[in-house]
């Protein structure tokens, strides 16, 4: 067995302190839940109730009456399943793109025969809902309606948070079904699925939810199911077919054997989310907001630049690298000298920024403070002198606000 030396705020001898924007730290009760005795989840009829109960708890924190499912596969499976299940050949699909995940969604759209039409937003801030409204007005008048749209809640490579509370209702007015990738936001940012009229909402286990990687969460509206039922052509996938999950409980049949131990772990992680604070599921949002705001203040007062001009997500902060400092070198020093793992980015941001994931279990004061202290020392060593002590600024602000 791996030696466990981890305690909040203490130094790990074996594993690095994980401060990446997913996968995140996993609390002990979640890891232990995965060790529970297992049954045969296909044949033990009582397991259908256990699974449904986990889905109900997920629905509670996603504020929805829609059907929720836990699928055995990474967040990517959920994104692909949403596209596979809704999109038919020749369907026009609006791809809202102000980041890399936003852009990549179009690959799934084309894979299932859809025709992606991009709305390109400014990549240094959240999508302008006014610009999107103007685009929709013109585009639908000239070229006809859209069947559905893809939107990324938090586009993790840049850390931009899009206002799905306004975007999804706007699209719904045009009769457009919405597919929302909230993999790196869900758990750390509010998601009001029903109020915001989200048709297919996708999450993953390994980001702010802080369970181990491997599971997708999907919340599917009645409108989305009815669009799937009305398809001319059958869904061109089995594993990525959301419709076959619709009546699993009534028929007592899972399309494939659920990864029961992983789901026990996820259930414990969702329990942690619901139990934090007085109002179920709200305490964790407040914690993320507080830590993220103090973190940004610490970074900017230290003289570093945030990558975004607006639309900062509370789950991850992306910082431009000071001139002359290589991201590889900085990440290596953080890991080798300070035993802290943070991340670089990819695509157009590769080598230009660093990312610190203060999401889920990572979002605790001692670990964030320790990360900032190590970052200040590392920057100093590489020739950048911070204008203020970021750890100190963080601690002053996180307690005050
Ligand atoms: C992490 C992430 C995913 C899923 O990616 P995996 O490689 O499966 O972890 C999808 N969308 C966003 C925005 C993400 O941050």
mmCIF file of C-alpha atoms and ligand atoms in Angstrom, residues 21-23 73-77 79 101-102 105 152-157 181-185 202 204 206-207 213 216 346 355 359, ligand 1:
data_model
loop_
_atom_site.group_PDB
_atom_site.id
_atom_site.type_symbol
_atom_site.label_atom_id
_atom_site.label_comp_id
_atom_site.label_asym_id
_atom_site.label_seq_id
_atom_site.Cartn_x
_atom_site.Cartn_y
_atom_site.Cartn_z
ATOM 1 C CA UNK A 21 -7.511 22.102 -12.441
ATOM 2 C CA UNK A 22 -8.500 18.455 -12.313
ATOM 3 C CA UNK A 23 -8.028 15.736 -11.405
ATOM 4 C CA UNK A 73 -16.452 6.984 -18.660
ATOM 5 C CA UNK A 74 -14.585 10.282 -18.457
ATOM 6 C CA UNK A 75 -16.218 13.695 -18.937
ATOM 7 C CA UNK A 76 -15.437 13.307 -22.622
ATOM 8 C CA UNK A 77 -17.948 10.455 -22.808
ATOM 9 C CA UNK A 79 -19.825 15.421 -24.256
ATOM 10 C CA UNK A 101 -13.072 23.169 -25.291
ATOM 11 C CA UNK A 102 -15.601 25.441 -27.002
ATOM 12 C CA UNK A 105 -16.969 20.616 -29.412
ATOM 13 C CA UNK A 152 -18.762 25.456 -22.263
ATOM 14 C CA UNK A 153 -19.479 26.672 -18.735
ATOM 15 C CA UNK A 154 -15.849 26.999 -17.621
ATOM 16 C CA UNK A 155 -13.353 26.663 -20.467
ATOM 17 C CA UNK A 156 -10.553 25.260 -18.340
ATOM 18 C CA UNK A 157 -7.464 26.061 -20.479
ATOM 19 C CA UNK A 181 -20.079 21.255 -20.661
ATOM 20 C CA UNK A 182 -19.848 22.071 -16.974
ATOM 21 C CA UNK A 183 -17.134 19.487 -16.289
ATOM 22 C CA UNK A 184 -14.746 21.926 -14.626
ATOM 23 C CA UNK A 185 -17.353 24.262 -13.106
ATOM 24 C CA UNK A 202 -22.518 17.304 -18.474
ATOM 25 C CA UNK A 204 -17.176 14.839 -14.612
ATOM 26 C CA UNK A 206 -12.577 14.445 -11.206
ATOM 27 C CA UNK A 207 -12.802 18.243 -11.181
ATOM 28 C CA UNK A 213 -11.532 10.289 -12.578
ATOM 29 C CA UNK A 216 -19.608 11.349 -16.334
ATOM 30 C CA UNK A 346 -2.377 23.731 -24.153
ATOM 31 C CA UNK A 355 -2.980 27.301 -14.136
ATOM 32 C CA UNK A 359 -11.438 23.623 -7.128
HETATM 33 C C1 LIG B 1 -11.581 18.161 -17.941
HETATM 34 C C2 LIG B 1 -12.578 18.656 -18.873
HETATM 35 C C3 LIG B 1 -13.291 17.784 -19.700
HETATM 36 C C4 LIG B 1 -13.071 16.307 -19.682
HETATM 37 O O1 LIG B 1 -11.780 16.015 -20.050
HETATM 38 P P1 LIG B 1 -11.090 14.671 -19.537
HETATM 39 O O2 LIG B 1 -9.876 14.591 -20.382
HETATM 40 O O3 LIG B 1 -12.062 13.611 -19.770
HETATM 41 O O4 LIG B 1 -10.807 14.882 -18.102
HETATM 42 C C5 LIG B 1 -14.242 18.319 -20.524
HETATM 43 N N1 LIG B 1 -14.486 19.643 -20.571
HETATM 44 C C6 LIG B 1 -13.834 20.512 -19.785
HETATM 45 C C7 LIG B 1 -14.162 21.964 -19.877
HETATM 46 C C8 LIG B 1 -12.861 20.043 -18.915
HETATM 47 O O5 LIG B 1 -12.196 20.901 -18.121
#
